[in-house]
CSV table of C-alpha atoms in Angstrom, one decimal:
chain,number,residue,atom,x,y,z
A,1,MET,CA,26.9,31.9,9.9
A,2,ALA,CA,26.8,28.9,7.6
A,3,THR,CA,26.8,29.5,3.9
A,4,LEU,CA,23.7,29.1,1.9
A,5,LYS,CA,25.0,26.0,0.2
A,6,GLU,CA,25.8,24.3,3.4
A,7,VAL,CA,22.3,24.8,4.8
A,8,GLN,CA,20.7,23.7,1.6
A,9,SER,CA,22.6,20.4,1.5
A,10,LYS,CA,21.7,19.8,5.1
A,11,ILE,CA,18.0,20.3,4.3
A,12,VAL,CA,18.3,17.8,1.4
A,13,SER,CA,20.0,15.2,3.6
A,14,VAL,CA,17.4,15.5,6.4
A,15,LYS,CA,14.6,15.2,3.9
A,16,LYS,CA,16.2,12.0,2.6
A,17,THR,CA,16.3,10.6,6.1
A,18,LYS,CA,12.7,11.5,6.5
A,19,GLN,CA,11.8,9.6,3.4
A,20,ILE,CA,13.6,6.5,4.8
A,21,THR,CA,12.0,6.7,8.2
A,22,SER,CA,8.5,7.2,6.8
A,23,ALA,CA,9.0,4.2,4.5
A,24,MET,CA,10.2,2.1,7.4
A,25,LYS,CA,7.1,3.2,9.3
A,26,MET,CA,4.9,2.0,6.5
A,27,VAL,CA,6.8,-1.4,6.3
A,28,ALA,CA,6.4,-1.8,10.0
A,29,THR,CA,2.7,-1.0,9.7
A,30,SER,CA,2.1,-3.7,7.2
A,31,ARG,CA,4.2,-6.2,9.1
A,32,LEU,CA,2.3,-5.4,12.2
A,33,ARG,CA,-0.9,-6.3,10.5
A,34,GLY,CA,0.6,-9.6,9.5
A,35,SER,CA,1.7,-10.6,13.0
A,36,GLN,CA,-1.6,-9.4,14.4
A,37,ASN,CA,-3.3,-11.8,12.0
A,38,ALA,CA,-1.1,-14.6,13.2
A,39,MET,CA,-2.0,-13.8,16.8
A,40,GLU,CA,-5.6,-13.7,15.8
A,41,ALA,CA,-5.3,-17.1,14.1
A,42,PHE,CA,-3.6,-18.6,17.1
A,43,LYS,CA,-6.3,-17.5,19.5
A,44,PRO,CA,-8.9,-20.2,18.8
A,45,TYR,CA,-6.3,-23.0,19.3
A,46,ALA,CA,-5.0,-21.5,22.5
A,47,SER,CA,-8.3,-20.8,24.1
A,48,LYS,CA,-9.8,-24.1,23.2
A,49,PHE,CA,-6.7,-25.8,24.5
A,50,SER,CA,-6.7,-24.0,27.8
A,51,GLU,CA,-10.5,-24.7,28.1
A,52,VAL,CA,-9.9,-28.5,27.7
A,53,LEU,CA,-6.8,-28.4,29.9
A,54,GLY,CA,-8.7,-26.6,32.6
A,55,SER,CA,-11.6,-29.0,32.5
A,56,ILE,CA,-9.3,-32.0,33.1
A,57,ALA,CA,-6.8,-30.3,35.4
A,58,GLY,CA,-9.6,-29.8,37.9
A,59,LYS,CA,-9.9,-33.5,38.3
A,60,SER,CA,-6.3,-34.4,38.8
A,61,GLY,CA,-3.9,-34.2,41.8
A,62,GLU,CA,-0.7,-32.3,41.9
A,63,ASP,CA,1.5,-35.3,41.3
A,64,VAL,CA,0.3,-36.3,37.8
A,65,SER,CA,3.3,-34.9,36.0
A,66,PRO,CA,7.0,-34.4,37.0
A,67,LEU,CA,6.8,-31.0,35.3
A,68,LEU,CA,4.7,-29.8,38.2
A,69,ILE,CA,7.2,-30.7,41.0
A,70,SER,CA,9.6,-27.9,41.9
A,71,LYS,CA,13.2,-28.9,42.8
A,72,ASP,CA,14.3,-28.7,46.4
A,73,GLU,CA,17.3,-26.7,45.5
A,74,VAL,CA,17.4,-24.4,42.5
A,75,LYS,CA,20.9,-24.1,41.1
A,76,LYS,CA,20.6,-23.9,37.4
A,77,VAL,CA,18.1,-21.6,35.7
A,78,ALA,CA,17.4,-21.2,32.0
A,79,VAL,CA,16.0,-17.9,30.8
A,80,LEU,CA,14.3,-17.7,27.4
A,81,LEU,CA,14.9,-14.2,26.1
A,82,CYS,CA,12.7,-13.0,23.3
A,83,THR,CA,14.0,-9.9,21.5
A,84,SER,CA,13.9,-8.7,17.9
A,85,ASP,CA,16.5,-9.4,15.2
A,86,ARG,CA,16.7,-5.8,14.0
A,87,GLY,CA,17.1,-2.5,15.7
A,88,LEU,CA,15.6,0.9,15.0
A,89,CYS,CA,12.6,0.2,17.3
A,90,GLY,CA,13.2,2.6,20.1
A,91,GLY,CA,13.8,1.2,23.6
A,92,PHE,CA,12.1,-2.1,22.7
A,93,ASN,CA,15.1,-4.5,23.0
A,94,ILE,CA,16.7,-2.5,25.8
A,95,ASN,CA,13.6,-2.8,27.9
A,96,LEU,CA,13.6,-6.5,27.5
A,97,ILE,CA,17.3,-6.9,28.2
A,98,ASN,CA,16.9,-4.7,31.3
A,99,LYS,CA,14.3,-7.1,32.6
A,100,ALA,CA,16.9,-9.9,32.3
A,101,VAL,CA,19.6,-7.8,33.9
A,102,LYS,CA,17.3,-7.0,36.8
A,103,MET,CA,16.5,-10.7,37.2
A,104,LEU,CA,20.2,-11.6,37.2
A,105,LYS,CA,20.9,-9.1,39.9
A,106,SER,CA,18.0,-10.1,42.2
A,107,GLU,CA,16.3,-13.5,42.1
A,108,LEU,CA,18.9,-15.2,40.1
A,109,GLN,CA,21.9,-13.9,42.0
A,110,GLY,CA,24.4,-16.7,42.6
A,111,LYS,CA,22.7,-19.2,40.4
A,112,GLU,CA,24.0,-20.7,37.2
A,113,VAL,CA,22.0,-19.0,34.5
A,114,SER,CA,22.0,-20.0,30.8
A,115,PHE,CA,20.1,-18.3,28.0
A,116,VAL,CA,18.0,-19.5,25.2
A,117,CYS,CA,17.8,-16.5,22.8
A,118,TYR,CA,15.0,-15.9,20.3
A,119,GLY,CA,16.2,-12.9,18.3
A,120,LYS,CA,19.6,-11.5,17.4
A,121,LYS,CA,19.6,-8.5,19.8
A,122,GLY,CA,19.2,-10.6,22.9
A,123,ARG,CA,21.8,-13.1,21.6
A,124,ASP,CA,24.4,-10.4,21.0
A,125,TRP,CA,23.8,-9.0,24.5
A,126,ALA,CA,24.1,-12.4,26.2
A,127,LYS,CA,27.3,-13.1,24.2
A,128,LYS,CA,28.8,-9.8,25.1
A,129,GLN,CA,28.1,-10.3,28.8
A,130,GLY,CA,29.7,-13.8,28.6
A,131,ASN,CA,26.5,-15.6,29.6
A,132,PRO,CA,26.3,-19.2,28.4
A,133,ILE,CA,23.8,-19.6,25.5
A,134,ASP,CA,22.1,-23.0,25.3
A,135,ALA,CA,20.4,-22.3,22.0
A,136,GLU,CA,19.7,-19.4,19.7
A,137,TYR,CA,17.0,-18.8,17.1
A,138,ILE,CA,17.9,-16.1,14.7
A,139,GLY,CA,15.8,-15.0,11.8
A,140,ILE,CA,12.4,-16.1,13.1
A,141,MET,CA,11.3,-13.0,15.0
A,142,GLY,CA,9.1,-10.5,13.2
A,143,GLY,CA,8.3,-12.8,10.4
A,144,ASN,CA,6.1,-15.9,10.3
A,145,VAL,CA,7.0,-17.8,13.4
A,146,ASP,CA,6.6,-21.5,12.9
A,147,PHE,CA,5.1,-23.5,15.7
A,148,SER,CA,7.8,-26.1,15.4
A,149,VAL,CA,10.3,-23.5,16.8
A,150,ALA,CA,8.3,-23.3,20.0
A,151,SER,CA,7.7,-27.1,20.2
A,152,GLY,CA,11.3,-27.9,19.4
A,153,SER,CA,12.9,-25.6,21.9
A,154,GLY,CA,10.2,-26.4,24.4
A,155,GLN,CA,10.9,-30.1,24.2
A,156,ALA,CA,14.6,-29.5,24.6
A,157,LEU,CA,13.9,-27.6,27.8
A,158,ILE,CA,11.5,-30.2,29.2
A,159,ASP,CA,14.1,-32.9,28.5
A,160,SER,CA,16.8,-31.0,30.4
A,161,PHE,CA,14.4,-30.2,33.2
A,162,LEU,CA,13.6,-33.9,33.6
A,163,GLU,CA,17.2,-34.9,33.5
A,164,GLY,CA,18.1,-32.3,36.1
A,165,ASP,CA,20.2,-30.1,33.9
A,166,VAL,CA,17.9,-27.2,34.6
A,167,ASP,CA,15.9,-26.5,37.7
A,168,GLU,CA,13.8,-23.6,36.7
A,169,VAL,CA,12.9,-21.9,33.4
A,170,TYR,CA,11.7,-18.3,32.9
A,171,LEU,CA,10.4,-16.6,29.9
A,172,ILE,CA,11.0,-12.9,29.1
A,173,TYR,CA,8.9,-11.5,26.4
A,174,SER,CA,7.1,-8.4,25.4
A,175,ASP,CA,3.4,-8.5,26.2
A,176,PHE,CA,1.5,-6.8,23.4
A,177,GLN,CA,-1.3,-4.8,25.1
A,178,GLY,CA,-2.0,-2.3,22.3
A,179,MET,CA,-0.4,-0.1,19.8
A,180,ALA,CA,1.1,2.2,22.4
A,181,LYS,CA,1.7,-0.3,25.2
A,182,GLN,CA,4.1,-3.2,25.2
A,183,ILE,CA,5.2,-4.5,28.5
A,184,PRO,CA,8.3,-6.6,29.1
A,185,THR,CA,7.0,-9.5,31.1
A,186,VAL,CA,8.6,-12.4,33.0
A,187,LYS,CA,6.8,-15.7,33.3
A,188,GLN,CA,7.9,-18.9,35.0
A,189,ILE,CA,7.2,-21.8,32.7
A,190,LEU,CA,9.0,-24.7,34.5
A,191,PRO,CA,8.2,-26.1,37.0
A,192,ILE,CA,4.6,-25.4,35.9
A,193,PRO,CA,3.5,-22.9,38.7
A,194,SER,CA,0.3,-24.8,39.7
A,195,LEU,CA,-2.7,-26.5,38.3
A,196,ASP,CA,-5.0,-24.1,40.1
A,197,GLU,CA,-3.8,-21.3,37.9
A,198,ILE,CA,-4.6,-23.3,34.8
A,199,VAL,CA,-8.0,-24.2,36.1
A,200,GLU,CA,-8.7,-20.5,37.0
A,201,GLN,CA,-12.5,-20.1,37.5
A,202,GLU,CA,-13.2,-22.6,34.8
A,203,ASP,CA,-16.0,-24.9,35.7
A,204,THR,CA,-14.9,-28.5,35.4
A,205,ALA,CA,-18.0,-29.6,33.6
A,206,PRO,CA,-18.0,-29.1,29.8
A,207,VAL,CA,-20.5,-26.7,28.5
A,208,ASP,CA,-22.0,-26.7,25.0
A,209,ASP,CA,-22.5,-23.5,22.9
A,210,ALA,CA,-26.0,-23.0,24.3
A,211,GLY,CA,-24.6,-22.9,27.8
A,212,THR,CA,-26.2,-26.1,29.1
A,213,PHE,CA,-24.0,-28.3,31.3
A,214,LEU,CA,-22.9,-31.6,30.0
A,215,PRO,CA,-21.7,-34.6,31.9
A,216,GLU,CA,-18.0,-34.8,32.5
A,217,HIS,CA,-15.7,-36.0,29.7
A,218,ILE,CA,-15.0,-39.6,29.3
A,219,CYS,CA,-11.2,-39.5,28.9
A,220,GLU,CA,-9.2,-41.9,26.8
A,221,PRO,CA,-6.6,-42.7,28.1
A,222,SER,CA,-7.2,-41.7,31.7
A,223,SER,CA,-7.5,-38.0,32.6
A,224,ASP,CA,-4.2,-38.1,34.3
A,225,ALA,CA,-2.4,-39.6,31.3
A,226,LEU,CA,-4.1,-37.0,29.0
A,227,LEU,CA,-3.0,-34.2,31.3
A,228,GLY,CA,0.5,-35.6,31.3
A,229,LYS,CA,0.4,-35.3,27.5
A,230,MET,CA,-1.2,-31.9,27.4
A,231,LEU,CA,1.0,-30.1,29.9
A,232,PRO,CA,4.2,-30.1,27.7
A,233,LYS,CA,2.0,-28.9,24.8
A,234,ASN,CA,0.8,-26.1,27.1
A,235,ILE,CA,4.4,-25.0,27.5
A,236,PHE,CA,4.9,-24.9,23.7
A,237,ILE,CA,1.8,-22.8,23.5
A,238,GLN,CA,3.1,-20.4,26.0
A,239,ILE,CA,6.4,-20.1,24.1
A,240,TYR,CA,4.7,-19.7,20.8
A,241,ASP,CA,2.4,-17.1,22.3
A,242,ALA,CA,5.4,-15.2,23.6
A,243,LEU,CA,7.1,-15.3,20.2
A,244,LEU,CA,4.0,-13.9,18.5
A,245,GLN,CA,3.5,-11.2,21.1
A,246,THR,CA,7.1,-10.2,20.9
A,247,SER,CA,7.0,-10.0,17.1
A,248,THR,CA,3.9,-7.9,17.2
A,249,SER,CA,5.3,-5.7,19.9
A,250,GLU,CA,8.5,-5.2,17.9
A,251,HIS,CA,6.5,-3.9,14.9
A,252,ALA,CA,4.4,-1.7,17.0
A,253,ALA,CA,7.5,-0.3,18.7
A,254,ARG,CA,9.2,0.3,15.4
A,255,MET,CA,6.2,2.0,14.0
A,256,ARG,CA,6.2,4.4,16.8
A,257,ALA,CA,9.9,5.0,16.8
A,258,MET,CA,9.8,5.7,13.0
A,259,GLU,CA,6.8,8.0,13.4
A,260,ASN,CA,8.7,10.0,16.0
A,261,ALA,CA,11.8,10.1,13.8
A,262,THR,CA,9.7,11.3,10.9
A,263,LYS,CA,8.3,14.1,13.0
A,264,ALA,CA,11.7,15.0,14.3
A,265,CYS,CA,12.9,15.2,10.7
A,266,GLU,CA,10.1,17.6,9.9
A,267,ASP,CA,11.0,19.8,12.8
A,268,ILE,CA,14.6,19.9,11.8
A,269,VAL,CA,13.7,20.8,8.2
A,270,ASP,CA,11.6,23.7,9.5
A,271,GLU,CA,14.4,25.0,11.6
A,272,LEU,CA,16.9,24.7,8.8
A,273,GLN,CA,14.5,26.4,6.4
A,274,THR,CA,14.4,29.4,8.8
A,275,ILE,CA,18.2,29.5,9.0
A,276,PHE,CA,18.3,29.3,5.2
A,277,ASN,CA,15.9,32.2,4.8
A,278,LYS,CA,17.7,34.3,7.3
A,279,THR,CA,21.1,33.6,5.7
A,280,ARG,CA,19.7,34.5,2.2
A,281,GLN,CA,18.2,37.7,3.6
A,282,ALA,CA,21.4,38.6,5.3
A,283,GLY,CA,23.2,38.1,2.0
A,284,ILE,CA,20.8,40.3,0.1
A,285,THR,CA,21.0,43.0,2.8
A,286,SER,CA,24.8,43.1,2.7
A,287,ASP,CA,24.7,43.2,-1.1
A,288,LEU,CA,22.3,46.2,-1.0
A,289,MET,CA,24.6,47.9,1.5
A,290,ASP,CA,27.5,47.5,-0.8
A,291,ILE,CA,25.6,48.9,-3.8
A,292,VAL,CA,24.2,51.8,-1.8
A,293,GLY,CA,27.7,52.4,-0.3
A,294,GLY,CA,29.3,52.3,-3.8
A,295,ALA,CA,26.7,54.7,-5.2
A,296,GLU,CA,27.2,57.1,-2.4
A,297,ALA,CA,31.0,57.0,-2.9
A,298,LEU,CA,30.6,57.8,-6.7
A,299,LYS,CA,28.4,60.7,-5.9
A,300,GLY,CA,30.7,62.2,-3.3
B,1,MET,CA,-29.7,-38.8,6.2
B,2,ALA,CA,-27.8,-38.4,9.3
B,3,ASP,CA,-28.3,-35.3,11.5
B,4,LYS,CA,-25.7,-32.7,11.1
B,5,PHE,CA,-23.3,-31.5,13.7
B,6,PHE,CA,-20.2,-29.3,13.8
B,7,LEU,CA,-16.6,-30.0,13.2
B,8,GLU,CA,-13.7,-27.7,13.9
B,9,VAL,CA,-10.1,-28.5,13.3
B,10,VAL,CA,-7.8,-25.9,14.6
B,11,THR,CA,-4.0,-25.6,14.5
B,12,PRO,CA,-1.8,-22.8,15.9
B,13,GLN,CA,-1.6,-21.3,12.4
B,14,LYS,CA,-5.2,-21.4,11.4
B,15,ALA,CA,-8.6,-23.1,11.5
B,16,VAL,CA,-8.3,-25.9,8.9
B,17,VAL,CA,-11.9,-27.0,8.9
B,18,SER,CA,-15.0,-25.3,10.3
B,19,GLU,CA,-18.2,-26.8,8.9
B,20,ALA,CA,-21.3,-28.9,9.5
B,21,ILE,CA,-20.7,-32.6,9.0
B,22,GLN,CA,-22.7,-35.8,9.3
B,23,SER,CA,-20.1,-38.2,10.7
B,24,ILE,CA,-16.4,-38.3,11.6
B,25,SER,CA,-13.9,-41.0,12.3
B,26,ALA,CA,-10.5,-40.2,13.9
B,27,PRO,CA,-7.4,-42.1,15.0
B,28,GLY,CA,-7.6,-42.0,18.8
B,29,SER,CA,-4.5,-43.1,20.7
B,30,GLU,CA,-6.5,-46.0,22.2
B,31,GLY,CA,-8.1,-46.9,18.9
B,32,GLU,CA,-10.0,-45.4,16.0
B,33,PHE,CA,-13.3,-43.9,16.9
B,34,CYS,CA,-16.3,-42.7,15.0
B,35,ALA,CA,-18.8,-40.1,16.2
B,36,LEU,CA,-22.2,-39.0,15.1
B,37,LYS,CA,-24.4,-36.2,16.4
B,38,GLY,CA,-25.4,-36.8,20.0
B,39,HIS,CA,-22.2,-38.6,21.0
B,40,THR,CA,-21.5,-38.4,24.7
B,41,THR,CA,-18.8,-35.9,25.9
B,42,PHE,CA,-15.5,-37.5,25.2
B,43,LEU,CA,-11.9,-36.4,25.2
B,44,THR,CA,-8.9,-38.3,23.7
B,45,SER,CA,-5.5,-37.8,22.4
B,46,LEU,CA,-4.9,-38.6,18.7
B,47,LYS,CA,-2.2,-40.5,16.9
B,48,ILE,CA,-0.7,-39.5,13.6
B,49,GLY,CA,-3.2,-40.5,11.0
B,50,SER,CA,-6.2,-39.6,8.9
B,51,ILE,CA,-9.4,-38.0,9.9
B,52,ARG,CA,-12.3,-38.9,7.7
B,53,TYR,CA,-15.6,-37.1,7.7
B,54,LYS,CA,-18.8,-36.8,5.7
B,55,ASP,CA,-19.6,-33.2,5.0
B,56,ALA,CA,-23.1,-31.8,4.9
B,57,ALA,CA,-23.6,-32.8,1.3
B,58,GLY,CA,-22.5,-36.4,2.1
B,59,ASN,CA,-19.1,-36.2,0.4
B,60,GLU,CA,-16.3,-38.2,2.0
B,61,ARG,CA,-13.4,-35.9,3.1
B,62,MET,CA,-10.0,-36.7,4.5
B,63,LEU,CA,-7.5,-34.8,6.6
B,64,PHE,CA,-4.0,-35.6,7.7
B,65,VAL,CA,-3.5,-35.0,11.4
B,66,ASN,CA,-0.2,-34.9,13.2
B,67,GLY,CA,-1.3,-36.1,16.6
B,68,GLY,CA,-3.2,-33.8,18.9
B,69,PHE,CA,-6.4,-34.0,20.9
B,70,ALA,CA,-10.1,-34.4,20.1
B,71,GLU,CA,-13.0,-33.1,22.2
B,72,VAL,CA,-16.3,-34.6,21.3
B,73,LEU,CA,-19.5,-32.9,22.5
B,74,PRO,CA,-23.0,-33.9,21.4
B,75,ASN,CA,-23.2,-31.2,18.8
B,76,LYS,CA,-19.6,-30.4,18.1
B,77,VAL,CA,-16.3,-32.0,17.6
B,78,THR,CA,-13.1,-30.0,18.1
B,79,ILE,CA,-9.7,-31.2,17.0
B,80,LEU,CA,-6.6,-29.6,18.3
B,81,ALA,CA,-3.5,-30.5,16.3
B,82,GLU,CA,-0.1,-29.0,15.9
B,83,SER,CA,-0.5,-29.5,12.2
B,84,ALA,CA,-3.3,-30.8,10.0
B,85,GLU,CA,-4.0,-30.5,6.3
B,86,ARG,CA,-6.6,-31.4,3.8
B,87,ARG,CA,-5.6,-34.2,1.4
B,88,LYS,CA,-5.3,-31.8,-1.5
B,89,ASP,CA,-3.0,-29.5,0.5
B,90,ILE,CA,-0.4,-32.2,1.2
B,91,ASP,CA,2.9,-31.3,-0.3
B,92,LEU,CA,3.9,-34.7,-1.8
B,93,THR,CA,7.5,-33.7,-2.8
B,94,ARG,CA,8.2,-32.3,0.6
B,95,ALA,CA,6.9,-35.4,2.3
B,96,LYS,CA,9.0,-37.6,0.0
B,97,GLU,CA,12.1,-35.4,0.9
B,98,ALA,CA,11.3,-35.8,4.6
B,99,GLN,CA,11.0,-39.5,4.2
B,100,ALA,CA,14.3,-39.8,2.5
B,101,ARG,CA,15.9,-37.6,5.1
B,102,ALA,CA,14.5,-39.6,8.0
B,103,GLU,CA,15.5,-42.9,6.4
B,104,ARG,CA,19.0,-41.6,5.9
B,105,ARG,CA,19.2,-40.5,9.5
B,106,LEU,CA,18.0,-43.8,10.7
B,107,SER,CA,20.4,-45.8,8.6
B,108,ASP,CA,23.4,-43.7,9.4
B,109,LYS,CA,23.1,-44.5,13.1
B,110,ALA,CA,25.3,-41.6,14.1
B,111,ALA,CA,25.7,-41.3,17.8
B,112,ASP,CA,23.9,-38.1,18.0
B,113,THR,CA,20.9,-39.1,15.9
B,114,ASP,CA,17.6,-38.7,17.8
B,115,ILE,CA,16.1,-42.0,16.9
B,116,VAL,CA,12.7,-41.2,18.3
B,117,ARG,CA,12.4,-38.0,16.4
B,118,ALA,CA,13.7,-39.5,13.2
B,119,GLN,CA,11.2,-42.4,13.5
B,120,ALA,CA,8.4,-39.9,14.2
B,121,ALA,CA,9.4,-37.9,11.1
B,122,LEU,CA,9.5,-41.0,9.0
B,123,HIS,CA,6.1,-42.1,10.3
B,124,ARG,CA,4.6,-38.7,9.4
B,125,ALA,CA,6.1,-38.6,6.0
B,126,ILE,CA,4.9,-42.1,5.1
B,127,PHE,CA,1.4,-41.3,6.3
B,128,ARG,CA,1.3,-38.1,4.2
B,129,ILE,CA,2.5,-39.9,1.1
B,130,LYS,CA,0.0,-42.7,1.6
B,131,MET,CA,-2.9,-40.3,2.0
B,132,ALA,CA,-1.9,-38.2,-1.0
B,133,GLU,CA,-1.7,-41.2,-3.2
B,134,ILE,CA,-5.1,-42.6,-2.4
B,135,ARG,CA,-7.3,-41.7,-5.3
């Protein structure tokens, strides 16, 4: 059986670990609030944008933008992989990376795949596997993501798509559905799947706040030209949204992981405390036996 | 006094303006336009430039807008921009730095300089400085 001193120092060290994990949990909680606010602030822009886009997309044909046209033969694929910069967030990054692995083994088998990595964990993985990395963005995840990151990398992708360097682009990110639910998701962003999806059930006529129907927009320049300008922006919006969602998911995942770790620490401390008490009691008992034995011997 | 209608300027980061106004003029890509309450529904892309509007009390206000889109409805104008700031929020030193950087890039003429991007950056910087210096 371990000595009293050993058990005691174990208890102290587990308690220290517990302090760290519970502090990390609190940090993650406050960061989570920050990125949820950023998501909240982004919502009006995104929803208004898709509303306007939907209203003009309904009027246009499929051939308004080269971004809509899928290539006859898909050889080169770019995958945007959103992960976190830091670990200690449970299976968060592994889940996202597994999604990429699964894609590489199925749909993307035999194709030339290159990665654009947002976040250090995904970058490290891609590097280790020897996958080519077109671009990497480290130090942006989890903090205040700037829109220029999304528009800059989005523009680069659009350029290489138009030049034929890339035939398809996929986005892997973590969809934030709630504190306990973050789902790794794959989304095709280039070629743009179809205008029908953008239009959804949106009515093409604009509606004012009171719900009365208004005449169709007068567009300046033409609605096709406007759509041509808006579609690339819509890609930036999707990337930005993915970055925000992944950041938020990261904090939520870390919060849960740290909460579990804190609980596990408590359990271990309880167990160790029992061992400590037992050891102490055993010591006292054996001391008593010695004393009693000694007394008996003297008497005899 | 002109009838009031609503102006909303939203960027991905936040809503910059959300208030009742009397009139607005904005730099449409096909030309500057002005809107009052009851304007027909209208959609346009915007150039880099300044948005001027009269707020409910009749004060002239100014915003810098970095391109984007404007949707005009009879009782509401919505402006979607990647960035927009009120005149007082313009960071003059940052804009001047950006101007110097862009000019340096354009004059260097290195092979890998993205001329279009550098020109756009210069354009933005000059506009911001101009607006900030109007008194």
